[in-house]
Tab-separated table of C-alpha atoms and ligand atoms in Angstrom:
chain	number	residue	atom	x	y	z
A	1	MET	CA	9.223	5.166	26.171
A	2	ARG	CA	5.921	5.071	24.388
A	3	ASP	CA	4.392	1.797	23.298
A	4	ILE	CA	3.932	1.506	19.545
A	5	HIS	CA	2.012	-1.385	18.005
A	6	LEU	CA	0.324	-2.413	14.800
A	7	ILE	CA	-3.466	-1.853	14.817
A	8	PRO	CA	-5.575	-4.992	14.202
A	9	VAL	CA	-8.330	-4.719	11.585
A	10	SER	CA	-9.166	-8.429	11.298
A	11	TYR	CA	-7.849	-11.450	13.155
A	12	TYR	CA	-8.914	-14.829	11.767
A	13	PRO	CA	-8.490	-16.618	9.375
A	14	SER	CA	-6.577	-13.771	7.756
A	15	GLU	CA	-4.654	-11.350	9.940
A	16	ASN	CA	-4.758	-7.717	8.870
A	17	LEU	CA	-2.839	-5.046	10.759
A	18	GLU	CA	-2.420	-1.314	10.166
A	19	PHE	CA	0.684	0.804	10.609
A	20	PRO	CA	0.038	3.437	13.312
A	21	LEU	CA	0.452	6.469	11.033
A	22	ILE	CA	0.241	8.929	13.909
A	23	THR	CA	3.628	7.791	15.236
A	24	ALA	CA	5.314	8.831	11.944
A	25	PRO	CA	8.589	7.424	13.205
A	26	GLN	CA	10.723	7.963	10.106
A	27	THR	CA	10.582	7.610	6.332
A	28	ILE	CA	11.345	3.887	6.511
A	29	THR	CA	8.780	1.909	8.451
A	30	PRO	CA	10.502	-0.369	10.970
A	31	ASN	CA	9.815	-3.987	9.960
A	32	GLU	CA	7.815	-4.697	13.107
A	33	LEU	CA	5.451	-1.776	12.325
A	34	PHE	CA	5.011	-2.499	8.593
A	35	TYR	CA	1.288	-3.061	7.866
A	36	VAL	CA	0.141	-6.611	7.160
A	37	ARG	CA	-2.514	-7.558	4.603
A	38	ASN	CA	-3.500	-11.192	4.036
A	39	HIS	CA	-6.353	-12.967	2.284
A	40	PHE	CA	-5.777	-16.383	3.838
A	41	ASP	CA	-4.123	-17.851	6.909
A	42	TYR	CA	-0.310	-17.863	6.905
A	43	PRO	CA	1.172	-20.700	4.818
A	44	LYS	CA	3.670	-23.140	6.316
A	45	VAL	CA	6.952	-22.821	4.478
A	46	ASP	CA	9.876	-25.263	4.499
A	47	VAL	CA	12.664	-23.258	2.900
A	48	ASP	CA	14.837	-26.337	2.251
A	49	ALA	CA	12.070	-27.946	0.189
A	50	TRP	CA	10.965	-24.614	-1.335
A	51	THR	CA	11.807	-23.697	-4.924
A	52	LEU	CA	10.833	-20.896	-7.249
A	53	SER	CA	9.705	-22.383	-10.528
A	54	ILE	CA	9.447	-20.529	-13.836
A	55	GLU	CA	7.110	-22.226	-16.296
A	56	GLY	CA	4.411	-21.704	-18.951
A	57	SER	CA	5.251	-19.925	-22.195
A	58	VAL	CA	9.017	-20.021	-21.725
A	59	ASN	CA	11.776	-21.712	-23.716
A	60	ARG	CA	13.514	-23.282	-20.697
A	61	PRO	CA	11.414	-23.933	-17.576
A	62	ILE	CA	13.692	-23.640	-14.523
A	63	GLN	CA	13.641	-23.964	-10.756
A	64	PHE	CA	15.677	-21.913	-8.317
A	65	ALA	CA	16.574	-22.956	-4.787
A	66	TYR	CA	16.711	-20.262	-2.069
A	67	GLN	CA	20.526	-20.421	-1.849
A	68	HIS	CA	20.806	-20.069	-5.612
A	69	LEU	CA	18.689	-16.883	-5.648
A	70	LYS	CA	20.733	-15.483	-2.752
A	71	SER	CA	23.931	-15.979	-4.745
A	72	MET	CA	22.655	-13.950	-7.719
A	73	ASN	CA	23.196	-10.219	-8.338
A	74	THR	CA	20.927	-8.193	-6.059
A	75	VAL	CA	19.737	-4.590	-6.103
A	76	THR	CA	18.001	-2.473	-3.467
A	77	VAL	CA	14.901	-0.451	-4.348
A	78	PRO	CA	13.004	1.713	-1.842
A	79	ALA	CA	9.243	1.453	-2.302
A	80	THR	CA	6.133	2.474	-0.426
A	81	LEU	CA	3.499	-0.271	-0.486
A	82	GLU	CA	-0.099	0.892	-0.267
A	83	CYS	CA	-3.072	-1.459	-0.104
A	84	ALA	CA	-5.771	-0.451	-2.580
A	85	GLY	CA	-8.209	-0.622	0.365
A	86	ASN	CA	-6.270	1.966	2.377
A	87	LYS	CA	-8.732	4.633	3.647
A	88	ARG	CA	-11.750	2.523	2.624
A	89	SER	CA	-13.428	3.514	5.904
A	90	LEU	CA	-13.184	7.176	4.875
A	91	PHE	CA	-15.625	6.787	1.979
A	92	GLU	CA	-18.887	8.471	3.035
A	93	LYS	CA	-20.934	5.736	1.399
A	94	LYS	CA	-19.571	2.555	2.956
A	95	ALA	CA	-18.016	-0.167	0.798
A	96	GLN	CA	-17.681	-3.847	1.735
A	97	GLY	CA	-14.336	-5.124	2.912
A	98	ASN	CA	-11.882	-4.514	5.741
A	99	GLN	CA	-12.551	-1.025	7.056
A	100	PHE	CA	-8.978	0.237	6.800
A	101	GLY	CA	-8.212	3.671	8.175
A	102	LEU	CA	-5.039	5.537	7.267
A	103	GLY	CA	-2.491	2.807	7.978
A	104	ALA	CA	-2.712	0.228	5.168
A	105	ILE	CA	0.515	1.717	3.859
A	106	SER	CA	4.210	1.509	4.829
A	107	HIS	CA	7.653	2.053	3.339
A	108	ALA	CA	10.716	-0.200	3.132
A	109	GLU	CA	13.938	-0.759	1.219
A	110	TRP	CA	13.655	-4.023	-0.678
A	111	THR	CA	16.693	-6.074	-1.712
A	112	GLY	CA	16.455	-8.846	-4.219
A	113	VAL	CA	17.018	-10.199	-7.684
A	114	ARG	CA	15.542	-8.411	-10.674
A	115	LEU	CA	12.556	-10.399	-11.968
A	116	ARG	CA	13.834	-9.577	-15.449
A	117	ASP	CA	17.094	-11.501	-14.838
A	118	VAL	CA	15.219	-14.644	-13.843
A	119	LEU	CA	12.768	-14.355	-16.762
A	120	GLU	CA	15.670	-13.919	-19.172
A	121	GLN	CA	17.198	-17.191	-17.990
A	122	ALA	CA	13.912	-18.945	-18.755
A	123	GLY	CA	13.455	-17.132	-22.078
A	124	VAL	CA	9.890	-15.791	-22.195
A	125	SER	CA	8.267	-16.789	-25.494
A	126	PRO	CA	7.174	-14.011	-27.884
A	127	ASN	CA	3.499	-15.065	-27.490
A	128	ALA	CA	3.470	-14.336	-23.757
A	129	LYS	CA	1.140	-11.512	-22.736
A	130	GLU	CA	1.304	-11.576	-18.953
A	131	ILE	CA	3.287	-13.131	-16.133
A	132	VAL	CA	1.323	-14.856	-13.361
A	133	PHE	CA	2.637	-15.101	-9.776
A	134	GLU	CA	1.430	-17.683	-7.278
A	135	GLY	CA	1.823	-17.516	-3.505
A	136	LEU	CA	1.890	-20.558	-1.208
A	137	ASP	CA	-1.149	-19.333	0.725
A	138	SER	CA	-4.558	-20.707	-0.113
A	139	GLY	CA	-8.039	-21.077	1.332
A	140	GLN	CA	-11.703	-20.753	0.565
A	141	ARG	CA	-13.559	-17.846	-0.956
A	142	ASN	CA	-17.234	-17.199	-0.270
A	143	ASP	CA	-17.953	-16.945	-3.987
A	144	MET	CA	-16.168	-20.097	-5.239
A	145	ASP	CA	-15.921	-23.819	-4.577
A	146	GLY	CA	-12.730	-25.506	-3.543
A	147	ARG	CA	-9.356	-24.256	-2.498
A	148	VAL	CA	-7.990	-21.107	-4.142
A	149	PHE	CA	-4.389	-19.901	-4.194
A	150	PHE	CA	-3.401	-16.245	-4.065
A	151	GLU	CA	-2.409	-15.480	-7.665
A	152	ARG	CA	-1.915	-12.219	-9.514
A	153	SER	CA	-0.601	-11.225	-12.932
A	154	LEU	CA	1.439	-8.356	-14.355
A	155	PRO	CA	1.631	-6.983	-17.866
A	156	LEU	CA	4.929	-8.040	-19.467
A	157	GLU	CA	6.239	-4.485	-19.542
A	158	LYS	CA	5.974	-4.009	-15.755
A	159	ALA	CA	7.332	-7.513	-15.131
A	160	LEU	CA	10.446	-6.705	-17.195
A	161	HIS	CA	10.971	-3.278	-15.577
A	162	PRO	CA	14.396	-3.184	-13.876
A	163	ASP	CA	12.830	-2.024	-10.570
A	164	THR	CA	10.438	-4.993	-10.321
A	165	LEU	CA	12.073	-7.296	-7.798
A	166	LEU	CA	12.035	-10.776	-6.388
A	167	ALA	CA	12.704	-9.515	-2.877
A	168	LEU	CA	14.688	-11.555	-0.364
A	169	GLU	CA	15.203	-8.770	2.181
A	170	MET	CA	13.229	-5.956	3.726
A	171	ASN	CA	15.218	-3.136	5.332
A	172	GLY	CA	18.385	-5.268	5.351
A	173	GLU	CA	16.841	-8.301	7.054
A	174	PRO	CA	15.578	-11.531	5.483
A	175	LEU	CA	11.820	-11.224	4.857
A	176	SER	CA	9.786	-12.117	7.922
A	177	ASP	CA	7.163	-14.871	7.766
A	178	LYS	CA	4.343	-12.295	7.752
A	179	HIS	CA	5.826	-10.363	4.844
A	180	GLY	CA	6.400	-13.333	2.558
A	181	PHE	CA	9.529	-15.357	3.528
A	182	PRO	CA	11.375	-16.747	1.649
A	183	LEU	CA	10.529	-14.637	-1.420
A	184	ARG	CA	8.049	-11.984	-2.464
A	185	LEU	CA	7.464	-9.980	-5.569
A	186	VAL	CA	7.794	-6.204	-5.119
A	187	VAL	CA	6.170	-4.090	-7.828
A	188	PRO	CA	7.131	-0.493	-7.040
A	189	GLY	CA	4.465	2.107	-7.835
A	190	PHE	CA	1.604	-0.415	-8.180
A	191	TYR	CA	-1.055	-1.063	-5.525
A	192	ALA	CA	0.519	-3.595	-3.181
A	193	VAL	CA	-1.826	-6.419	-4.163
A	194	ALA	CA	0.590	-6.946	-7.071
A	195	SER	CA	3.455	-7.679	-4.661
A	196	VAL	CA	2.757	-11.396	-4.147
A	197	LYS	CA	4.147	-12.840	-0.904
A	198	TRP	CA	5.380	-16.429	-0.343
A	199	LEU	CA	6.031	-16.589	-4.087
A	200	HIS	CA	6.832	-20.077	-5.408
A	201	ARG	CA	5.597	-20.233	-8.990
A	202	ILE	CA	5.856	-17.857	-11.931
A	203	ARG	CA	4.281	-18.659	-15.273
A	204	ALA	CA	4.151	-16.826	-18.563
A	205	VAL	CA	0.696	-16.916	-20.177
A	206	ASP	CA	-0.584	-16.092	-23.671
A	207	GLN	CA	-4.059	-14.983	-22.512
A	208	PRO	CA	-5.083	-12.351	-19.960
A	209	PHE	CA	-5.127	-13.992	-16.516
A	210	LYS	CA	-8.627	-14.164	-14.957
A	211	GLY	CA	-8.024	-15.479	-11.424
A	212	PRO	CA	-10.396	-14.189	-8.729
A	213	PHE	CA	-7.854	-11.778	-7.185
A	214	GLN	CA	-7.372	-10.331	-10.674
A	215	SER	CA	-10.895	-10.159	-12.068
A	216	ILE	CA	-13.316	-10.274	-9.098
A	217	ASP	CA	-11.283	-8.439	-6.456
A	218	TYR	CA	-8.938	-5.504	-7.051
A	219	VAL	CA	-11.021	-4.138	-9.915
A	220	ILE	CA	-12.874	-0.837	-10.056
A	221	LEU	CA	-16.616	-1.518	-10.148
A	222	ASN	CA	-18.740	1.562	-10.531
A	223	LYS	CA	-21.858	-0.525	-9.824
A	224	PRO	CA	-21.939	-3.632	-7.612
A	225	ASN	CA	-21.478	-6.803	-9.725
A	226	ASP	CA	-20.838	-4.870	-12.960
A	227	TYR	CA	-17.880	-7.121	-13.829
A	228	LYS	CA	-18.303	-6.477	-17.567
A	229	HIS	CA	-16.936	-2.964	-17.132
A	230	ALA	CA	-14.435	-3.826	-14.403
A	231	LYS	CA	-11.069	-2.107	-14.595
A	232	PRO	CA	-8.012	-3.707	-12.941
A	233	LEU	CA	-5.959	-1.607	-10.541
A	234	SER	CA	-2.392	-0.740	-11.417
A	235	SER	CA	-0.458	2.432	-10.534
A	236	VAL	CA	-1.060	4.051	-7.142
A	237	LEU	CA	-2.907	7.398	-7.372
A	238	ILE	CA	-1.631	10.713	-6.006
A	239	ASN	CA	-2.523	10.795	-2.304
A	240	SER	CA	-1.728	12.223	1.129
A	241	SER	CA	-2.810	11.689	4.729
A	242	ILE	CA	-2.750	13.860	7.826
A	243	ALA	CA	-1.183	11.710	10.549
A	244	SER	CA	-1.695	14.334	13.270
A	245	PRO	CA	-3.928	15.838	14.525
A	246	THR	CA	-6.620	13.172	14.389
A	247	GLU	CA	-10.384	13.349	13.864
A	248	GLU	CA	-12.246	15.358	16.563
A	249	GLU	CA	-9.038	16.103	18.475
A	250	GLU	CA	-9.046	19.044	20.891
A	251	LEU	CA	-6.078	21.394	20.589
A	252	ALA	CA	-5.149	24.242	22.924
A	253	VAL	CA	-4.806	27.767	21.501
A	254	GLY	CA	-1.184	28.041	20.287
A	255	THR	CA	1.126	26.620	17.646
A	256	HIS	CA	0.683	23.031	16.498
A	257	VAL	CA	2.665	20.952	14.061
A	258	ILE	CA	0.377	19.375	11.472
A	259	TYR	CA	2.169	16.405	9.875
A	260	GLY	CA	1.584	13.565	7.500
A	261	TYR	CA	2.685	11.693	4.401
A	262	ALA	CA	2.236	12.173	0.649
A	263	TRP	CA	2.877	9.602	-2.104
A	264	ALA	CA	2.438	9.375	-5.861
A	265	GLY	CA	2.948	5.778	-7.071
A	266	GLU	CA	4.977	5.756	-10.282
A	267	GLN	CA	4.965	9.579	-10.396
A	268	SER	CA	6.642	11.953	-7.939
A	269	ILE	CA	5.248	14.450	-5.457
A	270	TRP	CA	5.444	18.006	-6.739
A	271	LYS	CA	3.798	19.800	-3.805
A	272	VAL	CA	1.718	19.285	-0.703
A	273	GLU	CA	-0.726	21.980	0.384
A	274	VAL	CA	-2.688	22.322	3.583
A	275	SER	CA	-5.824	24.252	4.416
A	276	MET	CA	-7.053	25.192	7.888
A	277	ASP	CA	-10.416	26.524	6.725
A	278	ASN	CA	-12.053	23.608	4.908
A	279	GLY	CA	-10.371	24.321	1.580
A	280	LYS	CA	-10.929	28.102	1.199
A	281	HIS	CA	-7.240	28.981	1.517
A	282	TRP	CA	-4.220	26.756	0.894
A	283	ALA	CA	-0.582	27.070	1.957
A	284	ASP	CA	2.445	24.976	1.004
A	285	ALA	CA	3.525	22.397	3.581
A	286	ASN	CA	7.241	21.748	4.170
A	287	ILE	CA	8.259	18.503	2.542
A	288	LEU	CA	10.693	16.785	4.892
A	289	ASP	CA	11.924	13.853	2.788
A	290	PRO	CA	13.827	14.022	-0.518
A	291	ASP	CA	12.171	13.085	-3.817
A	292	VAL	CA	13.009	9.372	-4.251
A	293	PRO	CA	11.158	7.249	-6.847
A	294	TYR	CA	8.243	5.174	-5.441
A	295	SER	CA	8.776	6.667	-1.978
A	296	TRP	CA	6.378	8.543	0.238
A	297	ARG	CA	7.460	11.880	1.650
A	298	ARG	CA	6.682	13.201	5.109
A	299	TRP	CA	5.483	16.797	5.307
A	300	SER	CA	4.688	19.239	8.117
A	301	PHE	CA	3.102	22.621	8.684
A	302	ASP	CA	3.315	24.885	11.736
A	303	TRP	CA	-0.177	26.112	12.447
A	304	ASN	CA	-0.718	29.087	14.681
A	305	ALA	CA	-4.171	28.299	16.043
A	306	ASP	CA	-4.909	31.571	17.783
A	307	LYS	CA	-8.704	31.597	17.696
A	308	PRO	CA	-10.854	28.994	19.459
A	309	GLY	CA	-13.434	27.195	17.383
A	310	PRO	CA	-14.033	24.242	15.082
A	311	TYR	CA	-11.677	23.837	12.096
A	312	THR	CA	-11.480	21.492	9.155
A	313	ILE	CA	-7.834	20.827	8.288
A	314	MET	CA	-7.070	19.416	4.832
A	315	SER	CA	-4.059	18.076	2.961
A	316	LYS	CA	-3.784	17.904	-0.814
A	317	ALA	CA	-0.848	16.539	-2.809
A	318	THR	CA	-0.082	17.236	-6.481
A	319	ASN	CA	2.201	15.106	-8.665
A	320	ASP	CA	4.772	16.160	-11.268
A	321	ARG	CA	2.116	15.854	-14.008
A	322	GLY	CA	-0.046	18.425	-12.221
A	323	GLU	CA	-2.589	15.809	-11.062
A	324	ALA	CA	-3.966	16.733	-7.638
A	325	GLN	CA	-6.085	14.769	-5.192
A	326	PRO	CA	-9.806	15.283	-5.866
A	327	LEU	CA	-12.060	16.718	-3.172
A	328	LYS	CA	-14.033	13.449	-3.311
A	329	ALA	CA	-12.612	10.303	-4.909
A	330	LYS	CA	-15.066	8.416	-7.079
A	331	TRP	CA	-16.945	5.866	-4.979
A	332	ASN	CA	-16.594	2.272	-6.223
A	333	ALA	CA	-18.301	-0.888	-5.015
A	334	LYS	CA	-15.148	-2.456	-3.546
A	335	GLY	CA	-13.900	0.748	-1.913
A	336	TYR	CA	-10.483	0.947	-3.587
A	337	GLN	CA	-8.035	3.781	-4.230
A	338	ASN	CA	-9.615	6.401	-1.973
A	339	ASN	CA	-7.439	9.416	-2.702
A	340	SER	CA	-9.868	12.142	-1.614
A	341	ILE	CA	-8.281	15.250	-0.120
A	342	HIS	CA	-7.848	14.229	3.508
A	343	ALA	CA	-10.018	16.296	5.863
A	344	VAL	CA	-9.721	16.210	9.668
A	345	ASN	CA	-12.105	18.102	11.973
A	346	VAL	CA	-10.522	19.543	15.121
A	347	HIS	CA	-11.542	21.882	17.932
A	348	VAL	CA	-9.297	24.683	19.144
A	349	ILE	CA	-10.042	25.310	22.807
A	350	ASP	CA	-9.013	28.321	24.875
A	351	ARG	CA	-7.770	26.398	27.883
A	352	LYS	CA	-7.048	29.597	29.851
A	353	LEU	CA	-10.639	30.646	29.504
A	354	VAL	CA	-11.807	27.275	30.804
A	355	GLN	CA	-9.505	27.553	33.832
A	356	ASN	CA	-10.726	31.111	34.558
A	357	VAL	CA	-14.249	29.832	34.701
A	358	LEU	CA	-13.304	27.107	37.158
A	359	HIS	CA	-11.094	29.049	39.557
B	1	LIG	N1	0.577	-14.459	-1.254
B	1	LIG	C1	-0.039	-13.310	-0.946
B	1	LIG	N2	0.505	-12.149	-1.374
B	1	LIG	C2	-0.091	-10.968	-1.070
B	1	LIG	C3	-1.310	-10.926	-0.346
B	1	LIG	C4	-1.859	-12.170	0.094
B	1	LIG	O1	-2.906	-12.225	0.754
B	1	LIG	N3	-1.196	-13.328	-0.231
B	1	LIG	N4	-1.914	-9.722	-0.118
B	1	LIG	C5	-1.571	-8.629	-1.038
B	1	LIG	C6	-2.073	-7.335	-0.631
B	1	LIG	S1	-3.679	-6.981	-0.984
B	1	LIG	C7	-1.242	-6.392	-0.058
B	1	LIG	S2	-1.839	-4.863	0.299
B	1	LIG	C8	0.171	-6.692	0.240
B	1	LIG	C9	0.475	-6.471	1.704
B	1	LIG	O2	1.830	-6.739	1.970
B	1	LIG	P1	2.341	-6.767	3.472
B	1	LIG	O3	1.484	-7.724	4.251
B	1	LIG	O4	3.769	-7.151	3.435
B	1	LIG	O5	2.152	-5.357	4.000
B	1	LIG	O6	0.516	-8.014	-0.077
B	1	LIG	C10	-0.061	-8.541	-1.248
B	1	LIG	N5	0.507	-9.838	-1.503
B	2	LIG	MO1	-4.056	-4.749	-0.545
């Protein structure tokens, strides 16, 4: 048996762990290999004292106990979660923040109550513009005084979408502490920052929410500190990654299976192409997984590497609107949504030739 573990990116106070993409175990990421992304230390949660409260611009503020939510109608939605900082380390010009490689992404089946059902019980007022979600985790930020909670907002339309869930379970098991027990929001198709963990308060607001994780972080800044022109992140961009081979790997002359993942946020994957010659020629990869909304798809390509030498292998996905990954994603100060065509440099070695020289 091989040993498979999460890959640490930062340790304290906030633990951040990547999914080992190279192991490509299956479409669904096993819970113990699902990437972990935190901004603060883990909160302490007492589920018996915990409630979910719905407040703000609503007609009937309400609180739900854990057992109450569990007794409501549930649905299961598969969704790939990708951190907006996934592949930050692949930008040529470096950007500040955790230097995530390929593994700030994973896929699970989420079971929970539709957010819409809970909001309907509270009766969102017609003036409400956004819904704000607060996690139980808090801590200090370098750019602010005092204690800050992890809070994010959603436009009303996405909040009321039938696939937006208050998730109680992940792959058929109650949420683990690291992934937000007892309750997390899951916003399929949006960058995973929207999917607030350890959720305990929801409030409807009449003005655009300006919390730091909404207006300082998780915005596209074309110039550092240009917050006037900041654009918030929403839907995940068309993207793909080569899980194997890896950068600077040596491969023997012969046939190799190139494999990886492609995903398209709220859209669907139309095709995945690969190139073995730095983008001069492209061929269709085989897509291994069916087309399921919000779900990544594994792909593979059998490469007959018959000539020794250096090669640049690339993968490029295109969505059902015809939008393809760009050769170079636009650099931005916070290093988000890197969806550049993935390029991996490898060396094909004639092992026989090497042995002939030696013996
Ligand atoms: N309460 C809370 N929710 C959170 C975060 C957090 O730090 N605190 N991080 C967000 C970010 S940036 C990501 S990418 C996902 C990661 O979810 P995971 O740890 O279950 O993979 O959770 C989101 N929800
Ligand atoms: Mo993230």
